[in-house]
Coordinates of C-alpha atoms in Angstrom, one line a residue:
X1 CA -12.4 -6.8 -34.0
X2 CA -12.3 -4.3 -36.2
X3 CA -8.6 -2.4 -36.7
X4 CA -8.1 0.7 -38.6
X5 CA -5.7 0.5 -41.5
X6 CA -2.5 1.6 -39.1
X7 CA -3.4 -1.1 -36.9
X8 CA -3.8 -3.5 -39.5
X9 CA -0.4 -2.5 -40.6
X10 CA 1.0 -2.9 -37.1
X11 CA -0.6 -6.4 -36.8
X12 CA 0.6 -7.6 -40.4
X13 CA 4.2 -6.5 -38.9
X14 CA 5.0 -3.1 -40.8
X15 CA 6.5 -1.8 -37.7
X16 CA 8.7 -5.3 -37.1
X17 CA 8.0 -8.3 -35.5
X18 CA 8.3 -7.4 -32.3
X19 CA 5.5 -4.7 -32.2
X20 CA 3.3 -7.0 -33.9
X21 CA 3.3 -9.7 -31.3
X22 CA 2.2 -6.5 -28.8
X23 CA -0.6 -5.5 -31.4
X24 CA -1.6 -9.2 -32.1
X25 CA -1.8 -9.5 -27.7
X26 CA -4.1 -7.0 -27.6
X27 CA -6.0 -7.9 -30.4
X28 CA -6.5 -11.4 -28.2
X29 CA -7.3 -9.8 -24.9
X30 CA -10.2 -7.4 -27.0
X31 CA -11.3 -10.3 -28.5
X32 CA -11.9 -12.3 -25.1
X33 CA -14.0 -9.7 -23.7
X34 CA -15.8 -8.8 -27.0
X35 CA -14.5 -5.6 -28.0
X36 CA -15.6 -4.5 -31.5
X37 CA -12.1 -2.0 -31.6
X38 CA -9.3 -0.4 -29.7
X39 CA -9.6 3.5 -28.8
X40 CA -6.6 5.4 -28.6
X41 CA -4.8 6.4 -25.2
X42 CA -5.5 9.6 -24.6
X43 CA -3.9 10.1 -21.4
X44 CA -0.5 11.9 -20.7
X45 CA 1.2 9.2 -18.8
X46 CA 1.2 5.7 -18.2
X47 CA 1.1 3.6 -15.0
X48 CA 2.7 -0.3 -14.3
X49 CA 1.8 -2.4 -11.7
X50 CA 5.3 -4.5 -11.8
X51 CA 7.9 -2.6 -10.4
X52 CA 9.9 -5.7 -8.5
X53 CA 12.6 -8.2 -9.9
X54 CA 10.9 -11.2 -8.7
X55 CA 13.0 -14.4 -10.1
X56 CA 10.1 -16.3 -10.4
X57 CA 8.8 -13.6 -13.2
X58 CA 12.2 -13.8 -15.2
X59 CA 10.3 -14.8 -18.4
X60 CA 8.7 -11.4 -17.8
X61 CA 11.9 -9.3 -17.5
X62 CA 13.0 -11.5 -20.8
X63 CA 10.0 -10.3 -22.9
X64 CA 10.3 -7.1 -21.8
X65 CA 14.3 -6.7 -23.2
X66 CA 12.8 -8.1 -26.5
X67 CA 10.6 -5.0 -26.8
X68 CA 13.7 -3.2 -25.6
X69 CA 16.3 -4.3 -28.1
X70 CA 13.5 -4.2 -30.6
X71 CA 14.1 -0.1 -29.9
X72 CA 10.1 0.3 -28.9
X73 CA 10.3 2.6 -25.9
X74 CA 7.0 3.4 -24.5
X75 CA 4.5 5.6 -26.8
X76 CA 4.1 7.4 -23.2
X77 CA 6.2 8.0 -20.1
X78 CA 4.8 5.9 -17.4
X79 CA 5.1 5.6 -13.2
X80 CA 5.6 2.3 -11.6
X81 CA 4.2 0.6 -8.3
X82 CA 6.3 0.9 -5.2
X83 CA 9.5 -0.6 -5.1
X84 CA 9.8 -4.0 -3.0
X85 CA 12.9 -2.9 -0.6
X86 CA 14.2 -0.5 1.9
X87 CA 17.3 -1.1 4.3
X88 CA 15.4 0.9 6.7
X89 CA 12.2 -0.8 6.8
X90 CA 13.2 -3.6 10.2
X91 CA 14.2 -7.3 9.3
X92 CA 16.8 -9.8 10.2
X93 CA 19.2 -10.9 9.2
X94 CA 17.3 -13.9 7.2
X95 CA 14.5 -12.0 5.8
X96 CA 17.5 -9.6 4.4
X97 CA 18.9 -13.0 2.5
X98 CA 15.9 -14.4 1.2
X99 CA 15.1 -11.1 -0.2
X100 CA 18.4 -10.5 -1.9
X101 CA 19.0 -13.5 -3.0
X102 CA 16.5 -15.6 -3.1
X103 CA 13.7 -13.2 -4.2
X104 CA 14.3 -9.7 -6.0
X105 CA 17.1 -11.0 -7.7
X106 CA 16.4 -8.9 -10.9
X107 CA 15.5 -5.9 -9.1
X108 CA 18.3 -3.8 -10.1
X109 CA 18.1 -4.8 -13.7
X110 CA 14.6 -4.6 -14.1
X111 CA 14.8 -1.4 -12.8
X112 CA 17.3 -0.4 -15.7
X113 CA 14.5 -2.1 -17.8
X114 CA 12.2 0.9 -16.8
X115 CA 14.4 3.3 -17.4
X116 CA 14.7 2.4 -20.8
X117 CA 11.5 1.6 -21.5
X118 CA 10.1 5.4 -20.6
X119 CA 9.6 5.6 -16.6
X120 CA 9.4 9.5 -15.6
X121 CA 11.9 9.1 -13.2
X122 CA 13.7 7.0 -10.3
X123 CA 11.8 8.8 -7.9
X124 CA 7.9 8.0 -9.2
X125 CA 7.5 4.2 -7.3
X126 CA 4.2 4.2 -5.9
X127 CA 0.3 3.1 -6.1
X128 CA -0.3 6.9 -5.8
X129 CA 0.5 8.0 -9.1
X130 CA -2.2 10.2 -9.1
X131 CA -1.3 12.6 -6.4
X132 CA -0.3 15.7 -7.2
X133 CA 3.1 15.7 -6.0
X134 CA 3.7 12.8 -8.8
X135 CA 2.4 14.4 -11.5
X136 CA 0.7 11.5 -13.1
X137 CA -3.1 12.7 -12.5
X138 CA -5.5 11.9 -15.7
X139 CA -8.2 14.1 -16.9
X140 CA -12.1 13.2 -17.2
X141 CA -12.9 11.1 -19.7
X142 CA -9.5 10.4 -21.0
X143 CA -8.6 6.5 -21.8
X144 CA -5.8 5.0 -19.9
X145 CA -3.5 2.1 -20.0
X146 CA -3.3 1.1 -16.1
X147 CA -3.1 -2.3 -14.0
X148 CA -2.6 -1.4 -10.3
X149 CA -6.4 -2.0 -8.9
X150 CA -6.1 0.7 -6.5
X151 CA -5.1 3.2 -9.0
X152 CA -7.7 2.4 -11.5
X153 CA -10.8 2.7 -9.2
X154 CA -9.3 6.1 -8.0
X155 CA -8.8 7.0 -11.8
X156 CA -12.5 6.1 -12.7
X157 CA -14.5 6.6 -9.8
X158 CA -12.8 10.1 -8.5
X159 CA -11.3 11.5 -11.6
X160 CA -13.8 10.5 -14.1
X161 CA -11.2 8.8 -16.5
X162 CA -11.5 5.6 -18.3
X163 CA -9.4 2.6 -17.7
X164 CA -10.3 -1.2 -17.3
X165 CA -8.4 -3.6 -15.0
X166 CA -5.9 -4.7 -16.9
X167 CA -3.1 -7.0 -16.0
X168 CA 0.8 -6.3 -15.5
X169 CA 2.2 -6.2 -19.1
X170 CA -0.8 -5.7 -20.9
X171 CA -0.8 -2.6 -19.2
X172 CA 2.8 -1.8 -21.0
X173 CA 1.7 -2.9 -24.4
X174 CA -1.1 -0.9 -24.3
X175 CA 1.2 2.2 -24.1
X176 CA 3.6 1.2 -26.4
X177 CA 0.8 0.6 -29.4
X178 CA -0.9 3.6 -28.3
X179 CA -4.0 2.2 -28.3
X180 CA -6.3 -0.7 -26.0
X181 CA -9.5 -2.5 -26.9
X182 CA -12.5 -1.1 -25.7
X183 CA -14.7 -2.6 -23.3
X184 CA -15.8 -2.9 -20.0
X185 CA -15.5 0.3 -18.0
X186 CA -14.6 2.3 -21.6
X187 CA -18.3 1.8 -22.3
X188 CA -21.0 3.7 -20.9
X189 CA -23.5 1.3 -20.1
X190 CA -21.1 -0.8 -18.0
X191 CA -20.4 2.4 -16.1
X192 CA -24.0 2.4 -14.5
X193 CA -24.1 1.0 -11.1
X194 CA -26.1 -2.2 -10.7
X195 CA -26.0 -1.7 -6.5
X196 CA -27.5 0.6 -4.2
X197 CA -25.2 0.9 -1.0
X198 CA -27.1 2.3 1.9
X199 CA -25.8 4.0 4.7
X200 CA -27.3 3.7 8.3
X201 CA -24.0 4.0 10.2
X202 CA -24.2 6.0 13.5
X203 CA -20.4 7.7 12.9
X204 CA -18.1 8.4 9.9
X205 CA -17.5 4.4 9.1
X206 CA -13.6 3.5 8.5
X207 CA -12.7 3.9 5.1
X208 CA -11.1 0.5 4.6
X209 CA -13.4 -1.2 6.5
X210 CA -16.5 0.2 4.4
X211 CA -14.8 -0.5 1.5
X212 CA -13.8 -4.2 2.4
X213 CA -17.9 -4.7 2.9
X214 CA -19.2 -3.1 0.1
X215 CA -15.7 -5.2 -2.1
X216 CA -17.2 -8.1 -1.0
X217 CA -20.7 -7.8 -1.2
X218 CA -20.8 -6.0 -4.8
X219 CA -17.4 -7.7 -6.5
X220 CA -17.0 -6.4 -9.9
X221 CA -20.2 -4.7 -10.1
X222 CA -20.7 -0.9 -9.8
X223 CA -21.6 0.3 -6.6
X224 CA -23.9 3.6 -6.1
X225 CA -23.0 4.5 -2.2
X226 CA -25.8 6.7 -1.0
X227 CA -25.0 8.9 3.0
X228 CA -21.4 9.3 2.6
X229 CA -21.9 12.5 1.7
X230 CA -23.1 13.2 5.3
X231 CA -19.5 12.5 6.6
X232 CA -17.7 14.2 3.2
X233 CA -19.5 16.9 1.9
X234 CA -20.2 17.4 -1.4
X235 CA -17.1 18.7 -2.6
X236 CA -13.8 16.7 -3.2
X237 CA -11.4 18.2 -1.3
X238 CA -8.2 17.0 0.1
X239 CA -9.6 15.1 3.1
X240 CA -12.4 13.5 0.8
X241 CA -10.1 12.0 -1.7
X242 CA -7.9 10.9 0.4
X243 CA -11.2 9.1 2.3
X244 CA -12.2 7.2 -1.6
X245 CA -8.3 6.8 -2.1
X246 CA -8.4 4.2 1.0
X247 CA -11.6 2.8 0.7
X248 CA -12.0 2.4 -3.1
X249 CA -8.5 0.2 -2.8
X250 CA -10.4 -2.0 0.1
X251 CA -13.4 -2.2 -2.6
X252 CA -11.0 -3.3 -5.3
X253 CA -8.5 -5.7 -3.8
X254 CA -11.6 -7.1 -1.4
X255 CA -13.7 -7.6 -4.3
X256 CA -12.9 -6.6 -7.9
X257 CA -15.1 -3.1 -7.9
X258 CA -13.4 -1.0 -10.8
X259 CA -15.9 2.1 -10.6
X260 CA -17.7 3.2 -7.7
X261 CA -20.0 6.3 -7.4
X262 CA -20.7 8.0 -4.6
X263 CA -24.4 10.3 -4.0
X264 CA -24.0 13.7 -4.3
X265 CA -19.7 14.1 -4.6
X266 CA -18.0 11.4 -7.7
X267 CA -18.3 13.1 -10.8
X268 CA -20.5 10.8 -13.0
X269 CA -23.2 10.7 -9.6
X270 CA -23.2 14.5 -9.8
X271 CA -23.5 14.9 -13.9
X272 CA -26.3 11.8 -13.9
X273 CA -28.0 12.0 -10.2
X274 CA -29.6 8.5 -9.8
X275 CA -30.3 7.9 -13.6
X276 CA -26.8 6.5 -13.5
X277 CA -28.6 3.3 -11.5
X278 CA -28.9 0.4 -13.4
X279 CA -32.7 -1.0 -13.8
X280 CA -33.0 -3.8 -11.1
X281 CA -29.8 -3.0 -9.2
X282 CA -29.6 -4.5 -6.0
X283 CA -29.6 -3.1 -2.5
X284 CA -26.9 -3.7 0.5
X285 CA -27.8 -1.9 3.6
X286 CA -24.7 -1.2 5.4
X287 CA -25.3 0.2 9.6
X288 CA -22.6 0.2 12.8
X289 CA -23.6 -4.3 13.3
X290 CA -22.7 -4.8 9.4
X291 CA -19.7 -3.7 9.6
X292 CA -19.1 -5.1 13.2
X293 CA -20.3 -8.5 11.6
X294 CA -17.6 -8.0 8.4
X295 CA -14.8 -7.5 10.6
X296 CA -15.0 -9.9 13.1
X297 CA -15.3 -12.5 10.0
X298 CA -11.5 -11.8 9.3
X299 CA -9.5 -14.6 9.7
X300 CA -6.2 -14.6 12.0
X301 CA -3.5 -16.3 10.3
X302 CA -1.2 -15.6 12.6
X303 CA 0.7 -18.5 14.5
X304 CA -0.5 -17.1 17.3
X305 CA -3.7 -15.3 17.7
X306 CA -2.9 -13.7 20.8
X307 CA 0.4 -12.4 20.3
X308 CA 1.5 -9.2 20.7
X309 CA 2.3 -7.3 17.8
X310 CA 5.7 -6.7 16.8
X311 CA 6.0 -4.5 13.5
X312 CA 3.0 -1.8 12.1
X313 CA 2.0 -1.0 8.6
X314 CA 0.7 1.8 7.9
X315 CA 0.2 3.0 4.1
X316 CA -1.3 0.6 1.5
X317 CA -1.6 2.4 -0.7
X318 CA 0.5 5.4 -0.3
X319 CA 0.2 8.1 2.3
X320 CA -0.7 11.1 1.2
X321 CA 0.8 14.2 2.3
X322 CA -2.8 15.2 4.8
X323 CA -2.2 11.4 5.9
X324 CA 1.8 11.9 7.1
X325 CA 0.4 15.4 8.7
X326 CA -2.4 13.6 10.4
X327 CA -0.9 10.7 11.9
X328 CA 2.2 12.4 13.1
X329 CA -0.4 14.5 14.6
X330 CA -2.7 12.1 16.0
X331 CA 0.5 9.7 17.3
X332 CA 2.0 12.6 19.2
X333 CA -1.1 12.8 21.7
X334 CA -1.6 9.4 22.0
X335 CA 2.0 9.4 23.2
X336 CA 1.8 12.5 25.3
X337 CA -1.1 11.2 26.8
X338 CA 0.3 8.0 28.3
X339 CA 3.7 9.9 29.2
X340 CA 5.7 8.2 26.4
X341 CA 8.3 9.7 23.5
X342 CA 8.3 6.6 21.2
X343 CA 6.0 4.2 19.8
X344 CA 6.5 0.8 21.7
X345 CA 5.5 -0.8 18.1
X346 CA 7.9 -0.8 15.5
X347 CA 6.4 1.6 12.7
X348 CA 6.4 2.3 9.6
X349 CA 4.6 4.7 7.3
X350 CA 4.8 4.7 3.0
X351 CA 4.4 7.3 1.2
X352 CA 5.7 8.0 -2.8
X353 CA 9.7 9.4 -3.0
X354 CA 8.1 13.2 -3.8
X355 CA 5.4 13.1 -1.2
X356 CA 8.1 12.2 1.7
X357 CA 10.3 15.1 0.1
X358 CA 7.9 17.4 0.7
X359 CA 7.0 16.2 4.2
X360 CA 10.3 16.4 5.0
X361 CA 10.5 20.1 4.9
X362 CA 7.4 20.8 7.5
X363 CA 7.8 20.5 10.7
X364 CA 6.4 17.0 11.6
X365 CA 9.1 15.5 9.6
X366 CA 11.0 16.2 12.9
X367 CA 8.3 15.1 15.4
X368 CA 8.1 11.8 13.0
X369 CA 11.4 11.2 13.4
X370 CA 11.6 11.7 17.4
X371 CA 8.2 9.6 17.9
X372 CA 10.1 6.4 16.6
X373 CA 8.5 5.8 13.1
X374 CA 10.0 4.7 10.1
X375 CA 9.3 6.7 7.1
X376 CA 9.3 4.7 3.6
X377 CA 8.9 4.5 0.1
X378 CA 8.5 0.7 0.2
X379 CA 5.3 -1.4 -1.3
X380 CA 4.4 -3.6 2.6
X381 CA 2.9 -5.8 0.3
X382 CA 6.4 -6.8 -1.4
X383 CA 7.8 -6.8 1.9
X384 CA 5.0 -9.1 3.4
X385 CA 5.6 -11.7 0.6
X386 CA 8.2 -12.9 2.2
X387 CA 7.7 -16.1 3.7
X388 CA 9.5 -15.6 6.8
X389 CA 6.9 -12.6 7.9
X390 CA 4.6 -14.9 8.0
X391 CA 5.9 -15.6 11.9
X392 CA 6.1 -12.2 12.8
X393 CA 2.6 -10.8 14.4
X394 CA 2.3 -7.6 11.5
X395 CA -0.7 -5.4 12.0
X396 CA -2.0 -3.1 9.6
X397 CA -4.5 -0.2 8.9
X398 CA -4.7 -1.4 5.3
X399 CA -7.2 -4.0 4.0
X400 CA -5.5 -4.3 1.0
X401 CA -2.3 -5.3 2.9
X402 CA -4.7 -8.0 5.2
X403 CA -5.9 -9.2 2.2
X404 CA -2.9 -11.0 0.5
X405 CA -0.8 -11.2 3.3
X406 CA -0.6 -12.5 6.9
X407 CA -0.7 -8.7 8.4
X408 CA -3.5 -8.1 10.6
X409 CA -6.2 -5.5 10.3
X410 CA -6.5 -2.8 13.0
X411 CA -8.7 0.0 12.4
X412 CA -7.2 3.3 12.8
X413 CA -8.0 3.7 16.5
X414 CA -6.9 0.7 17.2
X415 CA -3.4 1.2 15.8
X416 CA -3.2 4.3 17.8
X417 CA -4.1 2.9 20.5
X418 CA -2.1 -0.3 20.2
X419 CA 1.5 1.5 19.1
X420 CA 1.4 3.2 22.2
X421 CA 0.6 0.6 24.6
X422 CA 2.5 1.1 27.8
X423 CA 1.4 -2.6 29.5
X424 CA 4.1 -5.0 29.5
X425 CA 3.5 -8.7 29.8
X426 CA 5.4 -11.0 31.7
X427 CA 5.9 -14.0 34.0
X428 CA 6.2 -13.1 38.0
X429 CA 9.5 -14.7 39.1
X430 CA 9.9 -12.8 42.6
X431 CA 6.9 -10.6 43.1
X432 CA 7.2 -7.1 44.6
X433 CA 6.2 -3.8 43.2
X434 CA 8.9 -1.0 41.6
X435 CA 8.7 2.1 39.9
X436 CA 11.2 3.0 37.1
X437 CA 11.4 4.7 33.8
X438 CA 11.0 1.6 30.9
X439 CA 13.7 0.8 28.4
X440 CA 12.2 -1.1 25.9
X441 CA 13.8 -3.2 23.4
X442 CA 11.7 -5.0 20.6
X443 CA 14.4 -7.5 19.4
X444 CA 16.4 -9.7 21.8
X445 CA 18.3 -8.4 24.3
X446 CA 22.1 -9.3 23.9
X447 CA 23.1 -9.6 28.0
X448 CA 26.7 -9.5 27.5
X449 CA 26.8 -7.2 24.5
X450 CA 24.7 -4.8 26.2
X451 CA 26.9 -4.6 29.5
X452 CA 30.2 -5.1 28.2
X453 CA 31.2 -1.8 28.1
X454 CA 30.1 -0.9 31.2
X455 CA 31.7 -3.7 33.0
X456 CA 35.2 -3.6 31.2
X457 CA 35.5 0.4 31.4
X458 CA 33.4 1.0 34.2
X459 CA 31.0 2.7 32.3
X460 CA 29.0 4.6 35.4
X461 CA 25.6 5.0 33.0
X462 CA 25.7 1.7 31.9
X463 CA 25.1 2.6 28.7
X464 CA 24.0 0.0 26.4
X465 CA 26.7 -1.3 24.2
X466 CA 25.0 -3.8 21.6
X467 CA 25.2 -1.4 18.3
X468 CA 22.9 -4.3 16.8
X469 CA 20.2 -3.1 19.4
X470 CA 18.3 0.3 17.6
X471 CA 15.9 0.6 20.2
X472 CA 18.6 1.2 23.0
X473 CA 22.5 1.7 21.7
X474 CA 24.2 3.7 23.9
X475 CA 20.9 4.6 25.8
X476 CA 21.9 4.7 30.0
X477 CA 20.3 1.8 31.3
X478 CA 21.4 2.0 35.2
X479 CA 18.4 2.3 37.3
X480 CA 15.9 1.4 34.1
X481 CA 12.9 -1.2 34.0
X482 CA 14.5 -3.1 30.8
X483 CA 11.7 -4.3 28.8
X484 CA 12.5 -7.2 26.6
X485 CA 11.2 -10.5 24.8
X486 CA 13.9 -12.4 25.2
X487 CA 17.5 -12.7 26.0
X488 CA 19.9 -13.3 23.3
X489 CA 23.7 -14.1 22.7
X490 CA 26.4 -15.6 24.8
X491 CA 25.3 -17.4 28.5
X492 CA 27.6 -15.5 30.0
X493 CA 24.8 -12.9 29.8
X494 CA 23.2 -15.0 33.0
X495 CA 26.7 -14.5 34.8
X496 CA 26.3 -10.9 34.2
X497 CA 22.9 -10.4 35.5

């Protein structure tokens, strides 16, 4: 590889030790993909993919406080991924332990790591860096230092920027030198795509579910996606992006697609037309049966294949603001349609710290709130790594999420439809027929907690009494069809009934 005298300098340790062993890494990772030099960063801010204190990763947090105490602070200010944990996202008791203690151990310190080392602020945790309400949005044709696969593809494929999938901490070290090898996607040649997508799809095809097709099919080659224009225009608007943020994250954690283009709307397949197809690229024909056929070959990990589904993802990557709007929306006549206030899921939508802020101050913030769902800032994916969730029967609109974890993917319809289920199955012990208004509780149902205070202070209402029971403390359950999967606590509970 050929450095430039400053480099060279770097590498021979003018700026300390420390800096040189960042230099001399990237000098190694250019040289394994046969980069002839590094190009400078030309982007405002940087991204990193690592933004949890995983103890396993400890020799991580250890190199990083070497470059720290070494006094080299980013060469840019950079966001982070999502953090790992929310109290309000639903676990036990369990899952809270083995997260705390037995996996993001470091995540308070590492956090103070990123402070120190340049992060833009406390608030900017999320895949979405990109969105305008974060701020960290690069321009076309500028060269950045990212890792988070979702990101990158967005950064390339909608913005026009340059940026190879890097790796956590090479990511880092880019920003700090300044500078990253070129290569790959920096090129033009490897930005021409070597595959002609097709499509012959009767309706608007789901965005993750496309993307998971065309991920797998293409892998890390360059897809050219001719008829989605038909669905998005030719403009990229709100709605559009936020279509390519969803499915180019399917295409990239499905498969390994860095750079997509898309007939008639992505800024290189406007500039170029088709002569940005690759000689000899190959065809994949994509209609309503191919993407019937890649679905159904989704495997169920689940423990059970038939359960019923007790907590909902929705947001990998982050929501955008349209998406919170949107779904609130679309949730709130599902509900009204079956006669129902709350989801009968447990749910939870992600979004970044500043796009909740400013959904917080329309109206559907409100309607959010009073339909049931959870609104966080949390990465599912961290949350899903925990081995214990394994048991629980997650589904998710998210192929990213489906891909690394045990979560299930739903399409969008089918989470409406499935959050708002109003069937309740059970075994007939005396058959009969009754009407009543449901009370549902999605945890167990603590018998004696729940009827204590009725019983000792002759509560009329019977109001329910467990405060460990969200779904229905202090809710009036006299004359109520209780809806429950189990019974838990004291046996006195069976006196009591």
């Amino acid at each position: 590889m050929k450095l430039t005298p400053e480099q060279q300098a770097m590498l021979n340790g003018e700026k300390g030790e420390t800096m040189a062993k960042v230099v001399k890494t990237l000098v190694m990772y250019g040289d394994t993909f046969g980069a002839e030099r590094m190009v400078p960063i030309s982007s405002k801010y940087g991204h990193t993919v690592i933004s949890f204190g995983l103890k396993v990763m400890k020799p991580v947090y250890d190199l990083y406080q070497e470059i720290i105490d070494a006094g080299l602070v980013s060469g840019q200010k950079f966001t982070a991924d999502p953090k790992p944990l929310d109290k309000h996202v639903p676990s036990s008791l369990i899952e809270d332990l083995v997260f705390k203690k037995f996996m993001y151990t470091y995540q308070d310190s590492y956090e103070q790591q990123l402070r120190e080392l340049g992060i833009t602020s406390d608030d900017d945790y999320t895949c979405t860096c990109y969105l305008d309400q974060v701020g960290n949005k690069p321009g076309k044709g500028e060269v950045l230092s990212w890792a988070e696969s979702s990101a990158v593809v967005y950064a390339n494929s909608v913005l026009g920027a340059r940026c190879n999938r890097n790796s956590g901490m090479i990511e880092l070290m880019g920003s700090i030198a300044g500078f990253v090898p070129e290569f790959g996607l920096l090129l033009d040649e490897n930005r021409k795509a070597t595959w002609i997508v097709e499509l012959k799809c009767s309706k608007k095809p789901d965005a993750q579910l496309l993307g998971s097709a065309i991920g797998m099919k293409v892998m890390e080659e360059v897809p050219y996606v001719k008829g989605l224009d038909k669905w998005l225009g030719t403009t990229l608007d709100e709605e559009a992006c936020t279509y390519l943020k969803d499915f180019g994250a399917a295409t990239a954690s499905n498969g390994a697609v860095g750079l997509y283009h898309i007939e008639n709307l992505t800024p290189e397949a406007v500039e170029q037309g088709e002569s940005i197809i690759a000689e000899g690229a190959k065809t994949y024909v994509i209609d309503d049966a191919e993407l019937e056929r890649v679905k159904a070959n989704y495997p169920v990990i689940w423990k059970n294949p038939d359960a019923e589904p007790q907590l909902c993802f929705v947001g990998c990557p982050h929501m955008t603001l349209r998406q919170l709007i949107d779904w609130t929306t679309a949730v709130g006549t599902e509900l009204n349609k079956n006669g129902l206030k709350k989801v009968t899921v447990p749910t939870v939508f992600t979004a970044s710290t500043p796009v909740i802020k400013e959904f917080e101050k329309t109206p559907y913030y409100k309607q959010l709130k009073r339909q049931g769902i959870i609104l966080s800032y949390i990465c599912p994916l961290m949350y899903m790594n925990n081995p214990l969730c394994k048991k629980k029967a997650v589904i998710t609109s998210s192929n990213k999420l489906r891909t690394y974890t045990s979560a299930r993917y739903y399409t969008e319809a089918e989470i409406l439809h499935t959050i708002k289920m109003k069937t309740f199955k059970g075994r007939v012990v005396v058959p009969g027929t009754c009407t009543a208004e449901a009370l549902v509780s999605h945890g167990g149902f603590n018998t004696l907690a729940s009827y204590q205070m009725g019983m000792m202070f002759g509560d009329k209402q019977m109001k329910c009494g467990d405060q460990n029971n969200a779904d229905i403390y202090k809710k009036p359950m006299i004359g109520k069809a209780l809806c429950l999967p189990m019974t838990i606590g004291s046996t006195t509970g069976g006196m009591v009934l």
